[in-house]
N, CA, C, O and CB atoms as a CASP TS submission, in Angstrom:
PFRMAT TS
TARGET T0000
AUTHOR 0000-0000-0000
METHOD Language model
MODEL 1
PARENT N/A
ATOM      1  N   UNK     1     146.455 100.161 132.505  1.00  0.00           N
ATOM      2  CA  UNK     1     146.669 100.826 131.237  1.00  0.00           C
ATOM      3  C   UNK     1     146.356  99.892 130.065  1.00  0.00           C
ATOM      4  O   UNK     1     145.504 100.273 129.261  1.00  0.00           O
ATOM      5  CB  UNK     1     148.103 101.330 131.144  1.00  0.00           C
ATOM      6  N   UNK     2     146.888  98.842 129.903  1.00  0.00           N
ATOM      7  CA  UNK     2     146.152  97.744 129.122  1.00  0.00           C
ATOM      8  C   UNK     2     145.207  97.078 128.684  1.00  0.00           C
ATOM      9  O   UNK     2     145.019  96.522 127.602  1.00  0.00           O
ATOM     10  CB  UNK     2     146.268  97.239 129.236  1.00  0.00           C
ATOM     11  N   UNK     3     144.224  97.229 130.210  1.00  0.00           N
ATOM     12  CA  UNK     3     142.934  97.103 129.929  1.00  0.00           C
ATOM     13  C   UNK     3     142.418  98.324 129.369  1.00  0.00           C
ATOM     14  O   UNK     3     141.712  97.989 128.418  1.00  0.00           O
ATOM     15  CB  UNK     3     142.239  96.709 131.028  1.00  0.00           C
ATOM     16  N   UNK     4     142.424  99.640 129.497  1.00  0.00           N
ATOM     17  CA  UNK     4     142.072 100.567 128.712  1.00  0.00           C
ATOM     18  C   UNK     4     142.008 100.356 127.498  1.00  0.00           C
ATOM     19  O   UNK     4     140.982 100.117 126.862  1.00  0.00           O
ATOM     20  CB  UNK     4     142.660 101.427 128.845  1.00  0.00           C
ATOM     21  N   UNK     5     143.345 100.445 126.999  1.00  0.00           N
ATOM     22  CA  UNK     5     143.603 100.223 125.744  1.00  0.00           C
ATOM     23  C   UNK     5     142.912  98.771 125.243  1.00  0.00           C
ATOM     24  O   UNK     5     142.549  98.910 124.075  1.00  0.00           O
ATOM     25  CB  UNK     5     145.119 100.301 125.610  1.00  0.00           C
ATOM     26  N   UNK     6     142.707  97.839 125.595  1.00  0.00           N
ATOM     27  CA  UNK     6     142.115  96.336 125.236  1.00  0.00           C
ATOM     28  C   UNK     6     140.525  96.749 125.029  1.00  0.00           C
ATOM     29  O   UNK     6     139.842  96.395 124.068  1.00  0.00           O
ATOM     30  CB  UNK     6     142.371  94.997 126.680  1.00  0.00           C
ATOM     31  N   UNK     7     140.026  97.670 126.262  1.00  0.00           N
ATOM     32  CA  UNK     7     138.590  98.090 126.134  1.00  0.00           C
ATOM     33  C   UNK     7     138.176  99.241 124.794  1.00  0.00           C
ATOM     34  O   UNK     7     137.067  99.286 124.261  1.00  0.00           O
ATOM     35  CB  UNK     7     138.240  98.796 127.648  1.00  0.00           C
ATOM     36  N   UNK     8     138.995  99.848 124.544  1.00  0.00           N
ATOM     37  CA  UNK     8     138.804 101.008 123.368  1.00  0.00           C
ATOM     38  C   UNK     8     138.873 100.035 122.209  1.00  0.00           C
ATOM     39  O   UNK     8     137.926 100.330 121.480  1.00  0.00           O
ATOM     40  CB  UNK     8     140.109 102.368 123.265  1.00  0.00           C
ATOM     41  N   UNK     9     139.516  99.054 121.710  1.00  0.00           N
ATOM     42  CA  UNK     9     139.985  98.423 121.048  1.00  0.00           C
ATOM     43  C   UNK     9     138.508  97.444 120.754  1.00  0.00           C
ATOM     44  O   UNK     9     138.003  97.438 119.632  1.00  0.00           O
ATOM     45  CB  UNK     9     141.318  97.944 121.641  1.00  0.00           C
ATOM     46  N   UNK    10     138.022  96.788 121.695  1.00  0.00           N
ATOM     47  CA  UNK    10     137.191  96.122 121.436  1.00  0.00           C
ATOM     48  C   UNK    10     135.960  96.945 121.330  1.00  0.00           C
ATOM     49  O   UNK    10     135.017  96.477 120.693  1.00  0.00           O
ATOM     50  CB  UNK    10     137.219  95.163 122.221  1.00  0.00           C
ATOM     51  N   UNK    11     135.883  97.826 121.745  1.00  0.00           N
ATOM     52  CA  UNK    11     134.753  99.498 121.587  1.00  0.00           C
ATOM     53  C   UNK    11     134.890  99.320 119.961  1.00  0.00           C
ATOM     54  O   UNK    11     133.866  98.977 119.371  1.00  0.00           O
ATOM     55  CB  UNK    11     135.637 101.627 122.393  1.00  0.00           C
ATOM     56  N   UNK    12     136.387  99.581 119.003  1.00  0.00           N
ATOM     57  CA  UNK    12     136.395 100.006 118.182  1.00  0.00           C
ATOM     58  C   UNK    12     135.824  99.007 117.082  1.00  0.00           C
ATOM     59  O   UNK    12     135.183  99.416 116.113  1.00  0.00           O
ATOM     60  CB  UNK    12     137.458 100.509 118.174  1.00  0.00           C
ATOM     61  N   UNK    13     136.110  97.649 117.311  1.00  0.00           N
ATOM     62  CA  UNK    13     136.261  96.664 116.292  1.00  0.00           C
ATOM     63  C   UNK    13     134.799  95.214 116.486  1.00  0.00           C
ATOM     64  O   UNK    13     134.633  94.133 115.920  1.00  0.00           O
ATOM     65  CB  UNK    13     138.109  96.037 116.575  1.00  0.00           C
ATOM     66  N   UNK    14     134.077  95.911 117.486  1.00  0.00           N
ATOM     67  CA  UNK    14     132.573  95.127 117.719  1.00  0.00           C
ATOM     68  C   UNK    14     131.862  95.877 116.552  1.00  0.00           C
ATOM     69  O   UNK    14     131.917  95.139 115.568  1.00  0.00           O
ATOM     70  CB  UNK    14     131.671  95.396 119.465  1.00  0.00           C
ATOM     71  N   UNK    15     131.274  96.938 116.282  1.00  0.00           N
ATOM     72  CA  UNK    15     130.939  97.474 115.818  1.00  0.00           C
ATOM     73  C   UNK    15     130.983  96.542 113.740  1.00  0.00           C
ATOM     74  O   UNK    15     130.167  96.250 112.866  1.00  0.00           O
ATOM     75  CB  UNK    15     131.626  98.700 116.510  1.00  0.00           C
ATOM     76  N   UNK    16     132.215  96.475 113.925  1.00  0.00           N
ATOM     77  CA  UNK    16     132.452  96.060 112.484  1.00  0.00           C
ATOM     78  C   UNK    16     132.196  94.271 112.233  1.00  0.00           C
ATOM     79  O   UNK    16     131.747  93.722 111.227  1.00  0.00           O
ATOM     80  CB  UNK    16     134.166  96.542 112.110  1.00  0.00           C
ATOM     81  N   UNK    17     132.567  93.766 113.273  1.00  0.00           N
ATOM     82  CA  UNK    17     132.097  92.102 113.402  1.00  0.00           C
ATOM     83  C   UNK    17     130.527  91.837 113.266  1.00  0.00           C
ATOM     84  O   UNK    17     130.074  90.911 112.593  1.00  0.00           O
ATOM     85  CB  UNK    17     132.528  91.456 114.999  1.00  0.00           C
ATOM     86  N   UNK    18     129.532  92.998 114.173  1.00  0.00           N
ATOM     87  CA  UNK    18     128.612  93.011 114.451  1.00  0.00           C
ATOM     88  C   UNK    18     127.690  92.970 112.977  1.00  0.00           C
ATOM     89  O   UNK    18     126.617  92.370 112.908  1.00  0.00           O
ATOM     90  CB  UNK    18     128.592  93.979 115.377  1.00  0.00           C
ATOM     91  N   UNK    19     128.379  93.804 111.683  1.00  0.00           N
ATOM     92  CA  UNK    19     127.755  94.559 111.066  1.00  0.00           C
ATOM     93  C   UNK    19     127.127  93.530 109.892  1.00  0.00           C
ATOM     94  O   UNK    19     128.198  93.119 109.446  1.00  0.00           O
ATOM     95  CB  UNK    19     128.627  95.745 110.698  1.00  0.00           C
ATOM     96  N   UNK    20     126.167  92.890 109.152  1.00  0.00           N
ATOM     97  CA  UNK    20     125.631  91.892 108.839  1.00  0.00           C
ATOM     98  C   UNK    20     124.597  92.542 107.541  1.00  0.00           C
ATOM     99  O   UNK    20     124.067  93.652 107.507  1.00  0.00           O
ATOM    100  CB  UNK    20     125.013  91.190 110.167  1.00  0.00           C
ATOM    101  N   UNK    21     124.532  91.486 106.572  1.00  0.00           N
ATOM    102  CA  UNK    21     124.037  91.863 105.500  1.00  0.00           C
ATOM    103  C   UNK    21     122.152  90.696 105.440  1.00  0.00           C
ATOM    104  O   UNK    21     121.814  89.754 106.157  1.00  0.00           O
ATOM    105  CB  UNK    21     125.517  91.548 104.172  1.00  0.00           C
ATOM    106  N   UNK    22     121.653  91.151 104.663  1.00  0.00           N
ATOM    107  CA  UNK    22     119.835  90.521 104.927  1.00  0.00           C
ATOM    108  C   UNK    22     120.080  89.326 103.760  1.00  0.00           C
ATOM    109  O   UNK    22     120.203  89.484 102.546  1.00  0.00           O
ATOM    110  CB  UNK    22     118.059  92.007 104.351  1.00  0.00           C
ATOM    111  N   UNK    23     120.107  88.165 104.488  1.00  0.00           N
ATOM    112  CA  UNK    23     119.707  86.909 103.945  1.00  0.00           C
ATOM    113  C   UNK    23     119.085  87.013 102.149  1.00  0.00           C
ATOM    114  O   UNK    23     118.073  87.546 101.694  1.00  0.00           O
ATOM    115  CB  UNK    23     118.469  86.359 105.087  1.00  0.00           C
ATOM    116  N   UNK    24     119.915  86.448 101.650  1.00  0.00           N
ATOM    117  CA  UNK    24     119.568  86.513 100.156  1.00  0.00           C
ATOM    118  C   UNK    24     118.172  85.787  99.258  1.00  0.00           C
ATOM    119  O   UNK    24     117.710  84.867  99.934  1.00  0.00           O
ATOM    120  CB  UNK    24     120.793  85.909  99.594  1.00  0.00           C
ATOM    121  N   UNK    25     117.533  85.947  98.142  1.00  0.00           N
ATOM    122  CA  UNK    25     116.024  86.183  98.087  1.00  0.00           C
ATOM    123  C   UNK    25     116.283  84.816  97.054  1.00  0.00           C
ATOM    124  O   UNK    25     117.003  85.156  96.115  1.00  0.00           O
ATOM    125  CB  UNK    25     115.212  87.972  97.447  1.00  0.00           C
ATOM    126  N   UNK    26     115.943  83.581  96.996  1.00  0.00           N
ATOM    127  CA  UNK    26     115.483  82.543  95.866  1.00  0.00           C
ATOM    128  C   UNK    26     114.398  82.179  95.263  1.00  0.00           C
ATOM    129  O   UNK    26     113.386  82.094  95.960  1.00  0.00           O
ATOM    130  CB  UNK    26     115.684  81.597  96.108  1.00  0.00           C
ATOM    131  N   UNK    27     114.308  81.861  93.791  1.00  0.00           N
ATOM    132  CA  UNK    27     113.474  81.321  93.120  1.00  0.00           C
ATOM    133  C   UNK    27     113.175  79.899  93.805  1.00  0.00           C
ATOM    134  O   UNK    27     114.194  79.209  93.782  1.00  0.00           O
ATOM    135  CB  UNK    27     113.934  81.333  91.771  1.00  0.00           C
ATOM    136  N   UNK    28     111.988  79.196  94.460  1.00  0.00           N
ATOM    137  CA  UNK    28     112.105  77.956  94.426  1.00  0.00           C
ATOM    138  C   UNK    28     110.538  77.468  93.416  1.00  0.00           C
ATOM    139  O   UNK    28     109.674  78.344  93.435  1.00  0.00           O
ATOM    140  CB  UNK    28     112.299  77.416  96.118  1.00  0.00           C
ATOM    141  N   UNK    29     110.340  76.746  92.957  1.00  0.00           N
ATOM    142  CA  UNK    29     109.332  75.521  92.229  1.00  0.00           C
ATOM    143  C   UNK    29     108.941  74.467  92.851  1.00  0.00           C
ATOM    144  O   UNK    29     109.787  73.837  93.486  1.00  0.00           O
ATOM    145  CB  UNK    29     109.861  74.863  91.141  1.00  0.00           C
ATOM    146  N   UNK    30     107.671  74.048  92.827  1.00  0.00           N
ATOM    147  CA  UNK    30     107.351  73.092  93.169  1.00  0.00           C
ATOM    148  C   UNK    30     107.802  72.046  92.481  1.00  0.00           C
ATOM    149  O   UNK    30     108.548  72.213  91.516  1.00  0.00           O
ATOM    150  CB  UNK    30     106.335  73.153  93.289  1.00  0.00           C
ATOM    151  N   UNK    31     107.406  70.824  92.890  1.00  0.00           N
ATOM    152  CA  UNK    31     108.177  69.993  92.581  1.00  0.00           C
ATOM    153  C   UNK    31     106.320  69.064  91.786  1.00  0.00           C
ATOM    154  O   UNK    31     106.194  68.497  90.701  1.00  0.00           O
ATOM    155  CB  UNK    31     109.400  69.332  94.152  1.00  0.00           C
ATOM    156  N   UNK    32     105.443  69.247  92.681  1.00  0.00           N
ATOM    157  CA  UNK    32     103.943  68.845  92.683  1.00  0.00           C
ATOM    158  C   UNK    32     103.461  69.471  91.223  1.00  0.00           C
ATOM    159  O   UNK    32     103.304  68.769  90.225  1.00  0.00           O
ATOM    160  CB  UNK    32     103.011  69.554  94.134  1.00  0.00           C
ATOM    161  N   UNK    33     103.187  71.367  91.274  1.00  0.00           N
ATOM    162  CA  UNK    33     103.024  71.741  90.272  1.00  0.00           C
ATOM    163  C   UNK    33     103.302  72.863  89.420  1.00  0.00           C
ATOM    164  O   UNK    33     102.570  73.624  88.787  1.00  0.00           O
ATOM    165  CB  UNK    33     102.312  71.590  90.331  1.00  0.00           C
ATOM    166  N   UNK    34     104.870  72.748  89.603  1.00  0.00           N
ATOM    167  CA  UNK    34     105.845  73.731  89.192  1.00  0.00           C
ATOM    168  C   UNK    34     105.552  75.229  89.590  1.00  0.00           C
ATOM    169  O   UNK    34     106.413  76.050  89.273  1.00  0.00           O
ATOM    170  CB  UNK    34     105.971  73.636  87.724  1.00  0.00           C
ATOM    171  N   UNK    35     104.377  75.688  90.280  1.00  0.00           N
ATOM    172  CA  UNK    35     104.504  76.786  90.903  1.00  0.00           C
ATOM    173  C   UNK    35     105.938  77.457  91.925  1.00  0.00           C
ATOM    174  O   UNK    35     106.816  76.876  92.563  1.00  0.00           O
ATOM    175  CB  UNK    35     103.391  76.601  91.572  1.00  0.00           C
ATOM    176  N   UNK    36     105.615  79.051  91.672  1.00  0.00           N
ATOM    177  CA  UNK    36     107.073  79.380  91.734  1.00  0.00           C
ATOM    178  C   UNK    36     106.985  80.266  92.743  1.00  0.00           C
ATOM    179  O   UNK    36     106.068  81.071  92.582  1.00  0.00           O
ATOM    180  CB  UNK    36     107.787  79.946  90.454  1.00  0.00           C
ATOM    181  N   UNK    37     107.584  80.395  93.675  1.00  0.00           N
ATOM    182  CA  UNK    37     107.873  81.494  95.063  1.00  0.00           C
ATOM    183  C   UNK    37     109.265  82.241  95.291  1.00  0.00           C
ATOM    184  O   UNK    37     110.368  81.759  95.032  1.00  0.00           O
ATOM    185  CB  UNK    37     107.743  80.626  96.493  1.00  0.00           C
ATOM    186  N   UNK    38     109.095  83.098  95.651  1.00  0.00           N
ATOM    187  CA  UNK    38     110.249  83.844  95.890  1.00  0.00           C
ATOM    188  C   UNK    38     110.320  84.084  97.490  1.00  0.00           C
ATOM    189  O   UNK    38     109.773  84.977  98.138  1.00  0.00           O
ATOM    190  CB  UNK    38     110.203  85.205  95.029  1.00  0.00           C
ATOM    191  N   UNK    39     111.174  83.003  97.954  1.00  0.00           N
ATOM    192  CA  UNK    39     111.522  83.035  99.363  1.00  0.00           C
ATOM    193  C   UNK    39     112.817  82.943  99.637  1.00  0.00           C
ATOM    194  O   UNK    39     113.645  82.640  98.777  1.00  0.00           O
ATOM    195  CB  UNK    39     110.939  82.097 100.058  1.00  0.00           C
ATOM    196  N   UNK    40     113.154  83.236 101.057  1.00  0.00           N
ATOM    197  CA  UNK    40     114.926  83.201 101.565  1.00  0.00           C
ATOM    198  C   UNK    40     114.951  82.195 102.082  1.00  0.00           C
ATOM    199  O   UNK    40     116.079  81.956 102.513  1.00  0.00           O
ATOM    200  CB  UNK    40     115.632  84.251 102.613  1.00  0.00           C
ATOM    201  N   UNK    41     114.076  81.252 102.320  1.00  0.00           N
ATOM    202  CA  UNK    41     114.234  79.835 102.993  1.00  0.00           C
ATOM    203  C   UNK    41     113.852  78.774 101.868  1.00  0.00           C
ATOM    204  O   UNK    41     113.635  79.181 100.726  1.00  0.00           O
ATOM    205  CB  UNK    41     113.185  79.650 104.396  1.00  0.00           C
ATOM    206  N   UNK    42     113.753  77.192 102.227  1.00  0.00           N
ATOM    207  CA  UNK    42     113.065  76.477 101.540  1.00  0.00           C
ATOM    208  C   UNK    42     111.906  76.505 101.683  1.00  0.00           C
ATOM    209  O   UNK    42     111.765  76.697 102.891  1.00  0.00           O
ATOM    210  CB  UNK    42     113.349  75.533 101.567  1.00  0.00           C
ATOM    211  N   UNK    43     110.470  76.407 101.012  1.00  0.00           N
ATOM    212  CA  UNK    43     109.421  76.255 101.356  1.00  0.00           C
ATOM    213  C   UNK    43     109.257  74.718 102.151  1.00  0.00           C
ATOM    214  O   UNK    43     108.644  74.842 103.211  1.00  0.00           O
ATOM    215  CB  UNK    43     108.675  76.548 100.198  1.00  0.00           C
ATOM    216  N   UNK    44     109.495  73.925 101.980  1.00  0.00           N
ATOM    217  CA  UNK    44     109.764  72.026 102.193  1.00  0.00           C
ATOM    218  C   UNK    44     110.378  71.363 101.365  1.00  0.00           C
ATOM    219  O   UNK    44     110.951  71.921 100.429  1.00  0.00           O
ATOM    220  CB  UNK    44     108.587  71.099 102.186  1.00  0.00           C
ATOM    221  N   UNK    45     110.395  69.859 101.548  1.00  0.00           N
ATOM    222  CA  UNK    45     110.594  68.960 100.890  1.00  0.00           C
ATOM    223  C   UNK    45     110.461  69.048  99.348  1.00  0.00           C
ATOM    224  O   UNK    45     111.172  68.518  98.494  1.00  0.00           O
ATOM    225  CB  UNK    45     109.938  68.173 101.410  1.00  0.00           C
ATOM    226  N   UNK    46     108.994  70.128  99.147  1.00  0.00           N
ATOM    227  CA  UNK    46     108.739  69.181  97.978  1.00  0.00           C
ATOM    228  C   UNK    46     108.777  70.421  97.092  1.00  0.00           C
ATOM    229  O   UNK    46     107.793  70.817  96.467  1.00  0.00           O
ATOM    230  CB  UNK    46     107.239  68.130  97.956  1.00  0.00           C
ATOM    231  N   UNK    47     109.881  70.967  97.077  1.00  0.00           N
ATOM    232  CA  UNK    47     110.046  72.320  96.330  1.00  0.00           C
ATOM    233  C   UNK    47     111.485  72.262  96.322  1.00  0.00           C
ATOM    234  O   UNK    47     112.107  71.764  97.261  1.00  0.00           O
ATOM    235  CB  UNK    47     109.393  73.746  97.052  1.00  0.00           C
ATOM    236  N   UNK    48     112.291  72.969  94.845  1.00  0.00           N
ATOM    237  CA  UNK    48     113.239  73.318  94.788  1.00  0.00           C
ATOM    238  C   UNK    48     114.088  74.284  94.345  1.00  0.00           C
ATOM    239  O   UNK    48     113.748  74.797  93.278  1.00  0.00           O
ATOM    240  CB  UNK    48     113.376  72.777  94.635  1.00  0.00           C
ATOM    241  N   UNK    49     114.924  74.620  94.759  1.00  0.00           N
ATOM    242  CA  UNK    49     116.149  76.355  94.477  1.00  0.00           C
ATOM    243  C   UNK    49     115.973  76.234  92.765  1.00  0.00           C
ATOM    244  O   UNK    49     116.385  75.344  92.023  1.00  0.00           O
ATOM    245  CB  UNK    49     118.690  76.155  95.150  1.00  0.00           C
ATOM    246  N   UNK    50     115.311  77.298  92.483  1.00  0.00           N
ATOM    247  CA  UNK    50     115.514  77.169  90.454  1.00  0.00           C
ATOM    248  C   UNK    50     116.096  78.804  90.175  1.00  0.00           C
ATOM    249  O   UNK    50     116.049  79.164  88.998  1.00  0.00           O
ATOM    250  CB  UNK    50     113.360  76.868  89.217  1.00  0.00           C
ATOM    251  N   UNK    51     116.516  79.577  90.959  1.00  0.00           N
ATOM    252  CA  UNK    51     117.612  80.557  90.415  1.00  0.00           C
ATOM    253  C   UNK    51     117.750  81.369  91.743  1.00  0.00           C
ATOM    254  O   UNK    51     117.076  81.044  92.721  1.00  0.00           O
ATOM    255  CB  UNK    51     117.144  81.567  88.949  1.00  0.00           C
ATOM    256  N   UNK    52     118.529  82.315  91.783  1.00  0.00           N
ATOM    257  CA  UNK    52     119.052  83.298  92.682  1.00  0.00           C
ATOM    258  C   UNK    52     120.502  83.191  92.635  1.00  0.00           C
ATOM    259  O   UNK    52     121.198  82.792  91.701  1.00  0.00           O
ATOM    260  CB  UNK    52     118.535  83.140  94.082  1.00  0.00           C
ATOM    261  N   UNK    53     121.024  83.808  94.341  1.00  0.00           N
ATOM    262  CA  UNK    53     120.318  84.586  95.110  1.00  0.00           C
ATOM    263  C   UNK    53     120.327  85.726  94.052  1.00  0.00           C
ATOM    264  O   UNK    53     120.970  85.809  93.005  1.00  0.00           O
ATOM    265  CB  UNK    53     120.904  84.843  96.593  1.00  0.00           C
ATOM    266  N   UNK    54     119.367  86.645  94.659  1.00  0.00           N
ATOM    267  CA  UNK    54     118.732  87.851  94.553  1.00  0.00           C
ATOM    268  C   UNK    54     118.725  88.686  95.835  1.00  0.00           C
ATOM    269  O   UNK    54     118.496  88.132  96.910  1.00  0.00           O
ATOM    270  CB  UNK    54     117.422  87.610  94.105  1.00  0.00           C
ATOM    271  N   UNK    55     118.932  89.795  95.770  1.00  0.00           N
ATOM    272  CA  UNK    55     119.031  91.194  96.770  1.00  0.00           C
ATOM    273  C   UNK    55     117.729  91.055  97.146  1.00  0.00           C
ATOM    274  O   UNK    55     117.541  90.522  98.240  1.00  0.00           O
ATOM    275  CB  UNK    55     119.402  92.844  96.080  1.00  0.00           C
ATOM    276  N   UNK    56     116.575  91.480  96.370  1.00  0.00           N
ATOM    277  CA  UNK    56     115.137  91.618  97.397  1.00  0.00           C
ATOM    278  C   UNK    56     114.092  90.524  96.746  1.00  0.00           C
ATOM    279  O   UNK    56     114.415  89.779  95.821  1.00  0.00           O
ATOM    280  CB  UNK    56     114.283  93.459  97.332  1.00  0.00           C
ATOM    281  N   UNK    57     112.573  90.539  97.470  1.00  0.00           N
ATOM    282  CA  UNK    57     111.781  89.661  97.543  1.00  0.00           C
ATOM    283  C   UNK    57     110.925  90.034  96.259  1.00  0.00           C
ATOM    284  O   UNK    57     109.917  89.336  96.142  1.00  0.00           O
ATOM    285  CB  UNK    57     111.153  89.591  98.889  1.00  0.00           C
ATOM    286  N   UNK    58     111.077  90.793  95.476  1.00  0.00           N
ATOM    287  CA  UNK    58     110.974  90.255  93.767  1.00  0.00           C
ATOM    288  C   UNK    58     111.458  89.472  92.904  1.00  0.00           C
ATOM    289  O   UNK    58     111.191  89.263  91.721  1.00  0.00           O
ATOM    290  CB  UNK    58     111.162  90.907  93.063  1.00  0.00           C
ATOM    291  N   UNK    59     112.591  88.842  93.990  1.00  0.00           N
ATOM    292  CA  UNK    59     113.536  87.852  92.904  1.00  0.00           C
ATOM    293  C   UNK    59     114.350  88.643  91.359  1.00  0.00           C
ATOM    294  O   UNK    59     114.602  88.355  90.189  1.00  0.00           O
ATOM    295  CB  UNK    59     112.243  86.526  92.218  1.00  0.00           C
ATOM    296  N   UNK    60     114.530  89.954  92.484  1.00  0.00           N
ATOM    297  CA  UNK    60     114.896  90.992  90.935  1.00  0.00           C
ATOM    298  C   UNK    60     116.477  91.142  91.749  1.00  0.00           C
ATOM    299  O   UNK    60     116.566  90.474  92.780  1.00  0.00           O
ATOM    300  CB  UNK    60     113.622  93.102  90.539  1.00  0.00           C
ATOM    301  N   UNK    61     117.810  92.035  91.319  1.00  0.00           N
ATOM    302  CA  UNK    61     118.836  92.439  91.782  1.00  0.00           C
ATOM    303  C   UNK    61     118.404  94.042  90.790  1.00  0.00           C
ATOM    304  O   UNK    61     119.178  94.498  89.948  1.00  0.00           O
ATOM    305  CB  UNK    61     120.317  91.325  91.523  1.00  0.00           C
ATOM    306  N   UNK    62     117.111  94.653  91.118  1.00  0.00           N
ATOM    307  CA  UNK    62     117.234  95.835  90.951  1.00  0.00           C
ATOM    308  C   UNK    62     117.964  96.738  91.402  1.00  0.00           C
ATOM    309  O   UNK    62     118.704  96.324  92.294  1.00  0.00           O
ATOM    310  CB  UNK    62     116.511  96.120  91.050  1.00  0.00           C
ATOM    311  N   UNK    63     118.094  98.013  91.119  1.00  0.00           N
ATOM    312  CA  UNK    63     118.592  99.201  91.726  1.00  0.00           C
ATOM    313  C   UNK    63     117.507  99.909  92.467  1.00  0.00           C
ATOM    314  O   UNK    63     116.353  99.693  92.096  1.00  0.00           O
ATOM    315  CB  UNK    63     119.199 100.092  90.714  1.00  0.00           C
ATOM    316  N   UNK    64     117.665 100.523  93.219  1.00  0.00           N
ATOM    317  CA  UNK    64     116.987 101.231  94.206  1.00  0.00           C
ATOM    318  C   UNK    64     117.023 102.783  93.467  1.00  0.00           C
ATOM    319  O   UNK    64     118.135 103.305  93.394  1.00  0.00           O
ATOM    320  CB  UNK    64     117.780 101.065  95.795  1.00  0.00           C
ATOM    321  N   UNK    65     115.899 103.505  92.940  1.00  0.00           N
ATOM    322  CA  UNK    65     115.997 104.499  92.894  1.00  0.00           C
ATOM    323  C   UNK    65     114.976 105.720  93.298  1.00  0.00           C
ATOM    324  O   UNK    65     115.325 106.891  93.149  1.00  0.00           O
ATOM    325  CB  UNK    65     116.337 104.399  91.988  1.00  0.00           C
TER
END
């Protein structure tokens, strides 16, 4: 009976642990010749974070309409 109940339980509450949001969008600059990218990672070494995060890969926190 316990394990039932332990199995519904973890049925119920994976679902919500599981549930995950998309990696956030940054301004980075070169560092060489101030050119500017909008990526969710670093490009390298020789570039750096100059604003965000941002929702999508315009580097905008638009609305969706």
């Amino acid at each position: 009976m316990h394990l039932k109940r332990l199995l519904v339980l973890v049925l119920f509450v994976s679902p919500l642990v599981a549930s995950a949001e998309p990696a956030p969008w940054y301004w980075w600059v070169s560092k060489l010749d101030s050119a500017r990218v909008c990526w969710q990672t670093s490009p390298g070494s020789g570039w750096y974070r100059a604003g965000g995060p941002y929702k999508n890969s315009r580097c905008r926190n638009d609305q969706v309409r």
